PDB file of C-alpha atoms and ligand atoms in Angstrom:
ATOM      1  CA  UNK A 409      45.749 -37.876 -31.381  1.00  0.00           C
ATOM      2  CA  UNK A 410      42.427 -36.972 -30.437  1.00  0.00           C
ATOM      3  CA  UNK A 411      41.062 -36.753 -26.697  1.00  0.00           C
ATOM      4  CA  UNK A 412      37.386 -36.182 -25.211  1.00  0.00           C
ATOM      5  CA  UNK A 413      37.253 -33.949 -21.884  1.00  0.00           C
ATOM      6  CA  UNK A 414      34.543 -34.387 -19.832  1.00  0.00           C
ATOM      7  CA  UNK A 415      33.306 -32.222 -16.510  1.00  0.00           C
ATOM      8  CA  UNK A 416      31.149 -34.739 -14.663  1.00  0.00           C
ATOM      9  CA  UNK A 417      29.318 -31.544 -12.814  1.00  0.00           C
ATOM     10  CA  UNK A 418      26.821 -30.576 -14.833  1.00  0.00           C
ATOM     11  CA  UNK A 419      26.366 -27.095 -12.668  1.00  0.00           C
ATOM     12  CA  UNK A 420      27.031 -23.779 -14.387  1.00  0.00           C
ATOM     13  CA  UNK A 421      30.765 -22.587 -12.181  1.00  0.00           C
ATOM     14  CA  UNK A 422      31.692 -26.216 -11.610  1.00  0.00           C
ATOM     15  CA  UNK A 423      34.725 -26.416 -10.177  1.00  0.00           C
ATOM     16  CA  UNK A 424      35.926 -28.886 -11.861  1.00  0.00           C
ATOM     17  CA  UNK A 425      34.666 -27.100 -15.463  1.00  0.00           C
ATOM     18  CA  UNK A 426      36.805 -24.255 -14.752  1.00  0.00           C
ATOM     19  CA  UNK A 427      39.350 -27.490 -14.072  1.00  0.00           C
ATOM     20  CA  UNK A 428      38.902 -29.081 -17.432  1.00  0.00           C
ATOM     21  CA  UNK A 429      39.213 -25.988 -19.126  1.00  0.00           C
ATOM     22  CA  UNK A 430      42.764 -25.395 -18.032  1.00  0.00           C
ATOM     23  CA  UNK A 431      43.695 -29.194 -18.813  1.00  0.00           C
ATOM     24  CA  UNK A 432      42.286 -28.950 -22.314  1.00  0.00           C
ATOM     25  CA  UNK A 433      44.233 -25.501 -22.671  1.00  0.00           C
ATOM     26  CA  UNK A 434      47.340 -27.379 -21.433  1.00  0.00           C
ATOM     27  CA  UNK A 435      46.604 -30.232 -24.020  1.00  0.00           C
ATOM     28  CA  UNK A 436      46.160 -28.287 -27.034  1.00  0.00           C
ATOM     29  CA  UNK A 437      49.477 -26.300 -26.830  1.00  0.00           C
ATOM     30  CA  UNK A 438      50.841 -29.798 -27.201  1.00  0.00           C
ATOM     31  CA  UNK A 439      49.360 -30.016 -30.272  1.00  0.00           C
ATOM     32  CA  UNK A 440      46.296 -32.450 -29.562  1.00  0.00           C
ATOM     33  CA  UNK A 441      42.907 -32.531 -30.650  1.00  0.00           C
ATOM     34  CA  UNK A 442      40.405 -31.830 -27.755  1.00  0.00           C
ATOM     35  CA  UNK A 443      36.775 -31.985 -27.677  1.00  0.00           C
ATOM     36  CA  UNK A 444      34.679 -30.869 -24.714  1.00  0.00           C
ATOM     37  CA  UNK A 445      32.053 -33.320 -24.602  1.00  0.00           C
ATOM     38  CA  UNK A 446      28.582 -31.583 -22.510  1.00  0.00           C
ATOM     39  CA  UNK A 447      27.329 -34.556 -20.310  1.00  0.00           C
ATOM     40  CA  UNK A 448      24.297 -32.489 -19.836  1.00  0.00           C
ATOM     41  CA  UNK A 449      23.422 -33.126 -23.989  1.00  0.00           C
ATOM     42  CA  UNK A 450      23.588 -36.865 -22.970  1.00  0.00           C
ATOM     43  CA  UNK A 451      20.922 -37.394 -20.770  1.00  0.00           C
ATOM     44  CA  UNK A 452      20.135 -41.016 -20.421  1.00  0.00           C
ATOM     45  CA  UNK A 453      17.367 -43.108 -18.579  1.00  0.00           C
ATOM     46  CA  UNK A 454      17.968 -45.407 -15.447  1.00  0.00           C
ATOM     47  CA  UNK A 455      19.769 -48.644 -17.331  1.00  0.00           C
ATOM     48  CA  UNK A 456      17.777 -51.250 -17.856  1.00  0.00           C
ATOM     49  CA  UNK A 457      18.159 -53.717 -19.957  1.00  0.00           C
ATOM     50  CA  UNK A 458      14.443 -54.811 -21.094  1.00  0.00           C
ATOM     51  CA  UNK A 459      14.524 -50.891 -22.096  1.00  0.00           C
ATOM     52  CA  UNK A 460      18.099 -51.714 -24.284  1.00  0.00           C
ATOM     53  CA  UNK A 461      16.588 -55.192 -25.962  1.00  0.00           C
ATOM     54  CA  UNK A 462      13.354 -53.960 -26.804  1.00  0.00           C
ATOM     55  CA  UNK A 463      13.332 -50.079 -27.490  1.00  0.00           C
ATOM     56  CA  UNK A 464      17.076 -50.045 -28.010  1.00  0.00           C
ATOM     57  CA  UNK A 465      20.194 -48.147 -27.591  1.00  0.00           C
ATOM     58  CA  UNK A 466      18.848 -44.427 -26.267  1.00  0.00           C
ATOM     59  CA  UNK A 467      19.931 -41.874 -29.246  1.00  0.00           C
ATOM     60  CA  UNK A 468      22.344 -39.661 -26.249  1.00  0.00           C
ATOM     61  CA  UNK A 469      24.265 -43.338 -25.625  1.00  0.00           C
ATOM     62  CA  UNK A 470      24.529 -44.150 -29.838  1.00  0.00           C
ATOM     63  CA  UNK A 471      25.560 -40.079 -29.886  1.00  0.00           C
ATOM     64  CA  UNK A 472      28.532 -40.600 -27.048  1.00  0.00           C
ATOM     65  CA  UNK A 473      29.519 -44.221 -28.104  1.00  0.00           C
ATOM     66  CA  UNK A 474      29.997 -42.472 -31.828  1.00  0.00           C
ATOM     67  CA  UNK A 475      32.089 -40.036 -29.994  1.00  0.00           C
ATOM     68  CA  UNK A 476      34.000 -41.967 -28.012  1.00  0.00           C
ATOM     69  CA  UNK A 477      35.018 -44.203 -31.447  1.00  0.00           C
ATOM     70  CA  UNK A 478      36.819 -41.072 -32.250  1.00  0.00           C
ATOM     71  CA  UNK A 479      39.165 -40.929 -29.384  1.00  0.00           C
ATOM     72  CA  UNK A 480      42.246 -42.621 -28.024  1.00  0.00           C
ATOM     73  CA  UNK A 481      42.450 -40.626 -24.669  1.00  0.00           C
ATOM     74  CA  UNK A 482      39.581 -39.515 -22.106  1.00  0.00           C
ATOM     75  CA  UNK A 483      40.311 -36.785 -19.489  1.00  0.00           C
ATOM     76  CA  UNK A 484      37.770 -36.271 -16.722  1.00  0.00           C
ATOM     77  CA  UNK A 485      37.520 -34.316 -13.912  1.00  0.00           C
ATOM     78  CA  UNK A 486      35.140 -35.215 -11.347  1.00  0.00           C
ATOM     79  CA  UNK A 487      33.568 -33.539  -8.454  1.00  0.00           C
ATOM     80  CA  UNK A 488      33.755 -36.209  -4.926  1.00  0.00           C
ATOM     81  CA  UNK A 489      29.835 -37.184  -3.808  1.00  0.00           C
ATOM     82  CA  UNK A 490      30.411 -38.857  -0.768  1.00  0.00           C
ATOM     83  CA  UNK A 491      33.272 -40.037  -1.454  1.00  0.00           C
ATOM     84  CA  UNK A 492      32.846 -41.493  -4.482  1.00  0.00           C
ATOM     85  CA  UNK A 493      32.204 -39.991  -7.727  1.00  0.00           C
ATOM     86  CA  UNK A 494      28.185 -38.645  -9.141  1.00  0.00           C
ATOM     87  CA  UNK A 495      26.065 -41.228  -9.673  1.00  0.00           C
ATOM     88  CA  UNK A 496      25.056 -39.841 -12.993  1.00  0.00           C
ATOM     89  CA  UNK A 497      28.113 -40.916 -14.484  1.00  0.00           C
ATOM     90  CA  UNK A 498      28.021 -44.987 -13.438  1.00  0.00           C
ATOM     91  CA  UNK A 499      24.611 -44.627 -15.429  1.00  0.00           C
ATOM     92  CA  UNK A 500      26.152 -42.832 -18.218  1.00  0.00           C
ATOM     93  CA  UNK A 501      29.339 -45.358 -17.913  1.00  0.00           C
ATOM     94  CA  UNK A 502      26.698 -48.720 -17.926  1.00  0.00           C
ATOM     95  CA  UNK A 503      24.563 -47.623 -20.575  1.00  0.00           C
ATOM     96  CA  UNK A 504      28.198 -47.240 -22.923  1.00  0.00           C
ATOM     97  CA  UNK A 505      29.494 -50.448 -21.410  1.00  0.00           C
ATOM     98  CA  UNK A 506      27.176 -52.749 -22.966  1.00  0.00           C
ATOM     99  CA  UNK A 507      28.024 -51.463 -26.924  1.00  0.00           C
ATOM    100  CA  UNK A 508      30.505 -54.453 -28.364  1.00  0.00           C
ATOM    101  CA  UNK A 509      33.375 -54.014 -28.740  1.00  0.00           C
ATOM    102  CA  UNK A 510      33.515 -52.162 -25.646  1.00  0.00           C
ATOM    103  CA  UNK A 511      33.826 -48.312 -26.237  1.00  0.00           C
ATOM    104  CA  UNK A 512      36.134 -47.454 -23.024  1.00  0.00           C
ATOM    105  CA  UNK A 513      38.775 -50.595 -23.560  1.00  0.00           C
ATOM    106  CA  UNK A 514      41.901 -49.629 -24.496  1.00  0.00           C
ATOM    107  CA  UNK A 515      41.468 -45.496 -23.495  1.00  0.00           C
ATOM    108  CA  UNK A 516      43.832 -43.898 -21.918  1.00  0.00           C
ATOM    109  CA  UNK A 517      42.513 -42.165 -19.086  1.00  0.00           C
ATOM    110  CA  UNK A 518      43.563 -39.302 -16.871  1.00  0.00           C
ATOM    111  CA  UNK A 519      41.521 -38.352 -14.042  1.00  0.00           C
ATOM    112  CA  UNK A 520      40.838 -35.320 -12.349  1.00  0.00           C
ATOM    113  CA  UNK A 521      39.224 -33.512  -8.809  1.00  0.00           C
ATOM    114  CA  UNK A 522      38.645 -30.483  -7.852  1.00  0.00           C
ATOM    115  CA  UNK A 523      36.473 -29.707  -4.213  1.00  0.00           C
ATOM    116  CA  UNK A 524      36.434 -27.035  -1.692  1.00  0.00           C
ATOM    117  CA  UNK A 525      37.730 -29.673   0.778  1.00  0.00           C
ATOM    118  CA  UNK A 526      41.534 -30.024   1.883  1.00  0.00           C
ATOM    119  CA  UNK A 527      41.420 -33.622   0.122  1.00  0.00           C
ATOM    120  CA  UNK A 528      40.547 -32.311  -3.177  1.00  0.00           C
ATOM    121  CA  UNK A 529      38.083 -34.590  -4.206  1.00  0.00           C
ATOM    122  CA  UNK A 530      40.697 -37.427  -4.656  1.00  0.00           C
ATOM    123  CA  UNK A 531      38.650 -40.098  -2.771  1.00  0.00           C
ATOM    124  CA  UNK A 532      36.097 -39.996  -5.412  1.00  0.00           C
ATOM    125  CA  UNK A 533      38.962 -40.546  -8.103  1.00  0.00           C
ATOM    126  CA  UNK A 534      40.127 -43.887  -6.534  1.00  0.00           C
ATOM    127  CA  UNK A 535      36.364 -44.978  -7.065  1.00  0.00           C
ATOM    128  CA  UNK A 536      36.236 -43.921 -10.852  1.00  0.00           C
ATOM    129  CA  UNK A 537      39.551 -45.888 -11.501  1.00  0.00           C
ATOM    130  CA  UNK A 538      37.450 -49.636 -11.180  1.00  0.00           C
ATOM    131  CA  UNK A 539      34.436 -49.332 -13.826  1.00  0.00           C
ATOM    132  CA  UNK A 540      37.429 -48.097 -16.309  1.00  0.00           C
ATOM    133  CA  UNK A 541      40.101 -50.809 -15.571  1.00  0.00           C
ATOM    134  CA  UNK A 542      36.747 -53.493 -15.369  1.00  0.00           C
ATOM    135  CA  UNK A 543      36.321 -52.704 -19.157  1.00  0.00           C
ATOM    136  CA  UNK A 544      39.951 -52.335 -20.515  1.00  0.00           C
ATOM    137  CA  UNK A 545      40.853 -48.600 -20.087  1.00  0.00           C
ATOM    138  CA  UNK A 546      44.465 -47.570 -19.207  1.00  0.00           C
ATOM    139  CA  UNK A 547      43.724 -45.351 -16.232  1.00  0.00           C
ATOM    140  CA  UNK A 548      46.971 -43.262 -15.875  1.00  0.00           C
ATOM    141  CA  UNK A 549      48.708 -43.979 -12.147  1.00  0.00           C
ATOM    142  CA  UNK A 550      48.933 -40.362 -11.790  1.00  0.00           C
ATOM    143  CA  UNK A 551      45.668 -38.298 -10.655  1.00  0.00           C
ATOM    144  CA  UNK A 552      45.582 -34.871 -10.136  1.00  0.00           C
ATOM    145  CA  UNK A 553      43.318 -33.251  -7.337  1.00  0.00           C
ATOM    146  CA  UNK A 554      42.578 -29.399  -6.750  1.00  0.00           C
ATOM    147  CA  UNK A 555      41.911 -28.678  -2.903  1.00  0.00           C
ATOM    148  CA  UNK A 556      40.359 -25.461  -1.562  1.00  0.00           C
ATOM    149  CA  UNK A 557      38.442 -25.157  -5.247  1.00  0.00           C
ATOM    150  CA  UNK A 558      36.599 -22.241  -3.827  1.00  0.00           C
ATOM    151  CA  UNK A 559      39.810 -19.719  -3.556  1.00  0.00           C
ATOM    152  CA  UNK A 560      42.050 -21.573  -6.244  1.00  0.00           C
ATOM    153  CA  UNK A 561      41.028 -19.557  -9.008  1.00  0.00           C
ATOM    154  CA  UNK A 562      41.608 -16.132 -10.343  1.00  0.00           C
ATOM    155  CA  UNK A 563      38.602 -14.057 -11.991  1.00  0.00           C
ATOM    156  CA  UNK A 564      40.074 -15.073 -15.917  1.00  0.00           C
ATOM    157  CA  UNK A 565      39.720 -18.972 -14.782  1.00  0.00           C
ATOM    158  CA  UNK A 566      43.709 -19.823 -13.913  1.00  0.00           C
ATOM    159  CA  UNK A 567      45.227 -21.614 -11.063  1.00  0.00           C
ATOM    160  CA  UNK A 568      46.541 -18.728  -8.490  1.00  0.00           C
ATOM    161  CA  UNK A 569      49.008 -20.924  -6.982  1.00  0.00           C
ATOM    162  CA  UNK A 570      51.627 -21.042  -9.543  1.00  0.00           C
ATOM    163  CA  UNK A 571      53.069 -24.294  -8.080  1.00  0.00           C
ATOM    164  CA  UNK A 572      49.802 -25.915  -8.446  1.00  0.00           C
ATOM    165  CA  UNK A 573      49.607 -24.743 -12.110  1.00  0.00           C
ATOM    166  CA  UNK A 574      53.078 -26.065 -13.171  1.00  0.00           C
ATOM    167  CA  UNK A 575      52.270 -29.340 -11.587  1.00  0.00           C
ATOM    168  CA  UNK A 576      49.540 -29.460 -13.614  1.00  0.00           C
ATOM    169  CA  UNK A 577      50.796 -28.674 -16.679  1.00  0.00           C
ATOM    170  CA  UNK A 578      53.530 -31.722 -16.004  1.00  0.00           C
ATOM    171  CA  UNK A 579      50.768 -33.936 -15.594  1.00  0.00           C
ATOM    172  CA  UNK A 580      48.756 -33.329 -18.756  1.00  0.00           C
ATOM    173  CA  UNK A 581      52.051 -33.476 -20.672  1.00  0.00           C
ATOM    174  CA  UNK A 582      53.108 -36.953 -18.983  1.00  0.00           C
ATOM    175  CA  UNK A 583      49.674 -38.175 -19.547  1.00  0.00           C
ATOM    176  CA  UNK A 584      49.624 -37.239 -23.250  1.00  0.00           C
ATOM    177  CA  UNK A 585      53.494 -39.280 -23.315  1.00  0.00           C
ATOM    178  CA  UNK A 586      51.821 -41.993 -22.138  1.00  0.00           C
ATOM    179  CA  UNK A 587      48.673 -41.807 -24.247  1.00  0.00           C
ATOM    180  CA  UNK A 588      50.800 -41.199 -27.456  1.00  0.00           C
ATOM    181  CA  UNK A 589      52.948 -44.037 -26.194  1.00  0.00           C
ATOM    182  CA  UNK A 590      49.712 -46.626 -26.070  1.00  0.00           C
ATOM    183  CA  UNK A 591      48.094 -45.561 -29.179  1.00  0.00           C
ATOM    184  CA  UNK A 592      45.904 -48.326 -30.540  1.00  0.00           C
TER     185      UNK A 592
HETATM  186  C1  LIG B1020      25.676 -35.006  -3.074  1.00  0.00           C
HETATM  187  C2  LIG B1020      26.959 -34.294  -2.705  1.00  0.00           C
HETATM  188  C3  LIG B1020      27.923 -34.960  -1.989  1.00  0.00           C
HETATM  189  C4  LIG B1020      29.132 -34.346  -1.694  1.00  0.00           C
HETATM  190  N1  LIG B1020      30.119 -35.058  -1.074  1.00  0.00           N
HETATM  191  C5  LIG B1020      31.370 -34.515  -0.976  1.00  0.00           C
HETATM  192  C6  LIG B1020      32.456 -35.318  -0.531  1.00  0.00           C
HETATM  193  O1  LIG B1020      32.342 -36.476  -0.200  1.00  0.00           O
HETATM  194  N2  LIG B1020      33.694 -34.736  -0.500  1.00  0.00           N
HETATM  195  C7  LIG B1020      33.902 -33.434  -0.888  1.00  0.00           C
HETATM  196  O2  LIG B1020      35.034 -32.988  -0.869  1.00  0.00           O
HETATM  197  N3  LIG B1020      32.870 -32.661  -1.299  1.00  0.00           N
HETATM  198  C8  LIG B1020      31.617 -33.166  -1.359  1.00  0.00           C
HETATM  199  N4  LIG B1020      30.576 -32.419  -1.833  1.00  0.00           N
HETATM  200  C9  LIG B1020      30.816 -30.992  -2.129  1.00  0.00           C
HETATM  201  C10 LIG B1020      31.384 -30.829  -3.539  1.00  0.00           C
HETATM  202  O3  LIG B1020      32.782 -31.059  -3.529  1.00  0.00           O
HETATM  203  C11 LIG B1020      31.110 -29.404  -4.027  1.00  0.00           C
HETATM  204  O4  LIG B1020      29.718 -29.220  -4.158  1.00  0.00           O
HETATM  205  C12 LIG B1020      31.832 -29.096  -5.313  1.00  0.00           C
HETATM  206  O5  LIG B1020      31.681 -27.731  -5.605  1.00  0.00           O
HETATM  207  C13 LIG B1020      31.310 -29.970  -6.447  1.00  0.00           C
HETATM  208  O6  LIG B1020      32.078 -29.789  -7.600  1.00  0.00           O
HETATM  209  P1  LIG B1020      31.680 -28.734  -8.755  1.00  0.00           P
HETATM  210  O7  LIG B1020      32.020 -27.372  -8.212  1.00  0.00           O
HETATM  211  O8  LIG B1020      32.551 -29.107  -9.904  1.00  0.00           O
HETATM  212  O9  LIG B1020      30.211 -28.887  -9.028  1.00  0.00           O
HETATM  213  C14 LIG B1020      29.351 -32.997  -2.093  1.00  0.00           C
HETATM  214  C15 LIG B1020      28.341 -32.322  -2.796  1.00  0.00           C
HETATM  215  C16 LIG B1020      27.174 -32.953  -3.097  1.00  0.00           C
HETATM  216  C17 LIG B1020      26.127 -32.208  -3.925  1.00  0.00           C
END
């Protein structure tokens, strides 16, 4: 099974990169195929759709729908703007929703937060859950949020709080179950 793992912070020392990179560490000693998929190499203009029926598809959206076509899972970890997730990704998520058949139907999803705050970014998740159910993703019930990002990591990039880490680690397995178990 092959799964895409996207950071939607595009900042070098994200948070939630250092996040992702654990998750797809925990994924591939399972034995899947991960790809870490740059949102920053898919820049794509404000949607509009006189641009998409007369220019066309951008090349960045034909790029990450190609991509995408490759994949049965999706794992994401998002940083929380204002209590909602970065605006750069409803674009991104738009532009990708109006390929047929519809490139995010039947993924399954697993969504992540990390944030300096004592909520962990989760807020934001709860927000990220409706444009993927809208267009036939399987968003998996349990979401996994990293509070105090600032002081949760050691210098090599792990979780210090060894609870935290196991926790995690049971998540990305039971979402992989239940990916492997939907497999289209
Ligand atoms: C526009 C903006 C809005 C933010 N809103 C929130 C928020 O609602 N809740 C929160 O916990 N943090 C908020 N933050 C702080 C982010 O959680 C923090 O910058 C975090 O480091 C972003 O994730 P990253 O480290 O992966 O880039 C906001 C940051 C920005 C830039």
């Amino acid at each position: 099974m092959k799964v895409l793992a996207f950071s939607l912070s595009l900042r070098q020392g994200s948070f939630n990169g250092k996040l992702i990179q654990l998750v797809i560490e925990s994924a591939e000693k399972l034995g899947v195929e991960l790809e870490l998929i740059d949102l920053s190499a898919y820049e794509l203009p404000a949607y509009n759709m006189d641009i998409q029926n007369t220019v066309g598809f951008p090349k960045a959206a034909n790029d990450l729908k190609d991509k995408l076509e490759t994949a049965q899972g999706i794992m994401l970890a998002s940083p929380e703007y204002n209590f909602s997730y970065p605006g750069h990704f409803k674009n991104t998520f738009d532009w990708i929703s109006r390929y047929q058949p519809m490139p995010w139907a039947n993924k399954a999803v697993l969504l992540l937060s990390a944030s300096p705050s004592l909520v962990g970014g989760n807020r934001g998740l709860w927000h990220l859950r409706v444009p993927f159910e809208a267009c036939g993703a399987f968003v998996y019930p349990g979401m996994f949020s990293l509070a105090s990002a600032h002081d949760a990591f050691t210098e090599s990039g792990a979780l210090k709080d060894e609870a935290m880490a196991k926790r995690l680690e049971a998540t990305v397995l039971s979402y992989i179950r239940f990916a492997e178990a939907l497999k289209f």
